[in-house]
Coordinates of C-alpha atoms in Angstrom, one line a residue:
Chain A
Q1 CA 0.0 0.0 -0.2
Q2 CA 1.4 3.4 -0.9
Q3 CA -1.0 5.5 0.9
V4 CA -0.4 7.7 4.0
K5 CA -3.5 8.2 6.3
Q6 CA -3.7 11.3 8.3
S7 CA -6.1 12.5 11.0
P8 CA -8.0 14.5 11.8
Q9 CA -9.0 16.4 8.7
S10 CA -9.5 19.5 10.8
L11 CA -8.5 20.5 14.1
I12 CA -9.4 23.5 16.4
V13 CA -7.2 24.5 19.3
Q14 CA -7.1 27.1 21.8
K15 CA -4.0 29.4 22.1
G16 CA -1.6 27.8 24.4
G17 CA -2.9 24.3 23.9
I18 CA -1.3 21.2 22.2
S19 CA -2.1 20.2 18.8
I20 CA -1.7 16.6 17.7
I21 CA -1.8 15.2 14.3
N22 CA -1.7 11.5 13.5
C23 CA -0.4 9.6 10.5
A24 CA -0.4 5.8 9.6
Y25 CA 1.2 3.9 6.9
E26 CA 1.2 0.3 5.6
N27 CA 4.2 0.2 3.4
T28 CA 7.4 -1.0 5.5
A29 CA 9.7 0.3 2.7
F30 CA 9.0 3.7 3.6
D31 CA 12.3 5.1 5.2
Y32 CA 11.9 8.8 6.0
F33 CA 9.0 10.9 7.5
P34 CA 8.9 14.7 7.1
W35 CA 6.1 17.1 8.2
Y36 CA 5.2 20.1 6.3
Q37 CA 3.2 23.3 7.1
Q38 CA 1.5 25.2 4.2
F39 CA -0.1 28.5 4.4
P40 CA -2.5 29.9 1.8
G41 CA -0.7 30.8 -1.5
K42 CA 2.5 29.3 -0.4
G43 CA 4.3 25.9 -1.0
P44 CA 4.6 23.5 1.8
A45 CA 7.5 24.4 4.1
L46 CA 9.6 21.7 6.1
L47 CA 8.9 21.5 9.8
I48 CA 10.5 18.5 11.1
A49 CA 11.5 15.2 9.7
I50 CA 12.3 11.8 11.4
R51 CA 13.7 8.3 10.3
P52 CA 12.2 5.1 11.5
D53 CA 15.1 4.2 13.8
V54 CA 14.4 7.2 16.0
S55 CA 11.2 7.2 18.3
E56 CA 11.0 10.9 19.0
K57 CA 12.6 14.2 17.6
K58 CA 12.0 17.7 19.0
E59 CA 12.6 21.0 17.4
G60 CA 11.4 23.9 19.4
R61 CA 7.6 23.5 19.9
F62 CA 7.3 20.8 17.4
T63 CA 7.8 17.2 18.3
I64 CA 7.5 14.1 16.2
S65 CA 6.6 10.7 17.9
F66 CA 7.4 7.6 15.7
N67 CA 6.2 4.1 16.5
K68 CA 7.8 1.8 13.9
S69 CA 5.8 -1.6 15.1
A70 CA 2.5 0.2 14.8
K71 CA 3.5 2.0 11.6
Q72 CA 2.2 5.3 13.1
F73 CA 3.7 8.9 13.6
S74 CA 2.4 12.0 14.9
L75 CA 3.2 15.7 15.3
H76 CA 2.7 17.5 18.5
I77 CA 2.6 21.3 18.4
M78 CA 3.1 22.5 21.9
D79 CA 1.9 26.0 23.0
S80 CA -0.1 26.5 19.9
Q81 CA -0.2 29.9 18.5
P82 CA -2.6 31.6 16.1
G83 CA 0.2 32.0 13.8
D84 CA 0.4 28.2 13.6
S85 CA -3.0 28.2 11.9
A86 CA -2.1 26.4 8.6
T87 CA -2.6 23.1 6.9
Y88 CA -0.1 20.3 7.9
F89 CA 1.0 17.5 5.9
C90 CA 2.8 14.3 6.9
A91 CA 4.7 12.5 4.1
A92 CA 6.8 9.3 3.6
R93 CA 9.5 8.5 1.3
R94 CA 9.4 5.4 -0.7
G95 CA 12.9 3.8 0.0
N96 CA 15.1 3.0 -2.9
Y97 CA 13.0 5.2 -5.1
G98 CA 14.9 8.3 -4.9
Q99 CA 13.1 11.3 -3.6
N100 CA 9.6 9.9 -4.1
F101 CA 7.3 11.0 -1.3
V102 CA 3.7 10.1 -0.7
F103 CA 1.7 12.6 1.2
G104 CA -1.2 12.5 3.8
P105 CA -4.4 14.3 2.8
G106 CA -3.7 17.3 5.3
T107 CA -5.0 18.5 8.5
R108 CA -6.3 22.1 8.6
L109 CA -5.4 23.5 12.1
S110 CA -7.0 26.6 13.4
V111 CA -5.6 28.0 16.6
L112 CA -8.1 30.5 18.5
P113 CA -6.7 33.6 20.3
Chain B
K1 CA 20.6 30.5 0.0
A2 CA 17.8 31.4 -2.6
G3 CA 14.7 29.1 -2.3
V4 CA 13.1 27.3 -5.0
T5 CA 11.8 29.5 -7.6
Q6 CA 8.9 28.7 -10.0
T7 CA 7.8 30.8 -12.7
P8 CA 5.2 32.0 -13.7
R9 CA 3.1 32.0 -10.6
Y10 CA -0.3 32.2 -12.5
L11 CA -1.3 30.8 -15.7
I12 CA -4.7 30.9 -17.5
K13 CA -4.9 28.4 -20.6
T14 CA -7.7 27.1 -22.6
R15 CA -8.5 23.4 -23.2
G16 CA -6.4 21.7 -25.8
Q17 CA -3.6 24.1 -25.4
Q18 CA -0.1 23.1 -24.0
V19 CA 1.9 24.8 -21.2
T20 CA 5.4 24.9 -19.9
L21 CA 6.3 25.4 -16.2
S22 CA 9.8 26.4 -15.0
C23 CA 11.6 25.5 -11.7
S24 CA 14.9 26.7 -10.5
P25 CA 16.2 24.6 -7.5
I26 CA 18.2 25.6 -4.5
S27 CA 21.9 25.8 -5.4
G28 CA 23.6 22.4 -4.9
H29 CA 20.3 20.5 -5.1
R30 CA 20.5 17.8 -7.9
S31 CA 17.1 16.3 -7.4
V32 CA 14.1 18.1 -8.7
S33 CA 10.4 16.7 -8.2
W34 CA 7.2 17.9 -9.4
Y35 CA 3.8 17.5 -7.6
Q36 CA 0.1 18.4 -8.5
Q37 CA -1.8 19.7 -5.8
T38 CA -5.8 19.9 -5.8
P39 CA -8.3 20.1 -3.0
G40 CA -9.8 16.7 -3.8
Q41 CA -6.7 14.8 -4.5
G42 CA -4.1 16.5 -2.3
L43 CA -0.4 16.4 -3.2
Q44 CA 0.4 13.8 -6.0
F45 CA 3.8 12.9 -7.3
L46 CA 4.3 13.6 -10.9
F47 CA 8.0 12.9 -11.6
E48 CA 11.5 13.3 -10.3
Y49 CA 14.7 14.2 -12.0
F50 CA 18.1 13.6 -11.0
S51 CA 21.3 14.7 -13.1
E52 CA 19.0 15.2 -16.2
T53 CA 17.5 11.8 -15.9
Q54 CA 14.0 11.0 -14.9
R55 CA 14.4 8.8 -11.9
N56 CA 10.8 8.3 -10.7
K57 CA 7.4 8.7 -12.4
G58 CA 3.9 9.0 -10.8
N59 CA 0.7 7.7 -12.1
F60 CA -0.1 10.5 -14.6
P61 CA -0.8 10.3 -18.5
G62 CA 1.8 10.8 -20.9
R63 CA 0.5 14.3 -21.6
F64 CA 2.6 15.4 -18.4
S65 CA 6.3 15.4 -19.2
G66 CA 9.3 17.1 -17.8
R67 CA 13.0 17.5 -18.3
Q68 CA 16.1 18.8 -16.4
F69 CA 19.0 20.7 -17.5
S70 CA 22.7 20.5 -16.8
N71 CA 22.4 23.3 -14.4
S72 CA 19.6 21.4 -12.4
R73 CA 16.8 23.7 -13.5
S74 CA 13.7 21.9 -14.6
E75 CA 10.8 22.3 -16.8
M76 CA 7.3 20.6 -16.7
N77 CA 5.2 20.4 -19.9
V78 CA 1.5 19.6 -20.1
S79 CA 0.0 19.0 -23.5
T80 CA -3.5 19.0 -24.7
L81 CA -4.7 20.7 -21.5
E82 CA -8.2 19.4 -19.9
L83 CA -10.3 21.1 -17.4
G84 CA -9.1 18.6 -14.8
D85 CA -5.4 19.9 -15.0
S86 CA -6.4 22.9 -13.3
A87 CA -4.2 22.9 -10.0
L88 CA -1.4 24.1 -8.2
Y89 CA 1.8 22.7 -9.5
L90 CA 4.6 22.5 -6.9
C91 CA 8.4 22.0 -7.8
A92 CA 10.6 20.6 -4.9
S93 CA 14.4 20.4 -4.9
S94 CA 16.4 18.2 -2.4
L95 CA 19.8 16.8 -1.8
A96 CA 20.2 12.9 -2.3
G97 CA 19.6 10.6 0.7
F98 CA 17.6 11.2 3.8
S99 CA 16.8 14.8 2.8
P100 CA 13.5 16.5 2.7
L101 CA 11.9 18.2 -0.3
H102 CA 12.1 22.0 -0.3
F103 CA 9.2 23.5 -2.1
G104 CA 8.7 26.4 -4.4
N105 CA 5.4 28.4 -4.1
G106 CA 4.0 26.8 -7.1
T107 CA 2.4 27.7 -10.4
R108 CA -1.4 28.1 -10.2
L109 CA -2.7 26.7 -13.6
T110 CA -6.3 27.2 -14.6
V111 CA -7.7 25.6 -17.5
T112 CA -11.0 27.1 -19.1

């Protein structure tokens, strides 16, 4: 299976709260998992990325948690801010296929002031 | 470093016409990929070029083609445009190996 499933489709969080977005995959050949943030009228921008041999990676307010056995990974945004309101995409790279990424359908995050 | 540059930003074409989109990658990036983004289908992989060779191809008809030049710049061509080709076309460049894609801001193509 070449799909990456992502949930929820949309998320509303209060300022200062924690935003959690989940992704799941079937293909064990996926070998690299980045998260992207996209604002209207802009291209997706890299937030943070992880390899499957690492269970957690943190960069500032953004943390990826990775569960290799469950084939799931999630993005946590701590202390969510109105400026974080955007669409978030998880992605997975098909190993041995160059830079060929499969993207989740996206989560629209709204952070209320 | 300058980011990925895509031109033009907006295009309006008529059904049956063809269109060429251009992408300049980040300096030093030899891999250039193209994606189609639509509200219904999300981000879908078109193809990837590396050192002027197409290394990967997504599940799109042959009307979609591309090429890469020796300076890593890339172009994408769509022939015989259909209404369903209306989308945001994104170019991304990357280094080899475990490196993320770096996207441009896209070309918004509208087919009427």
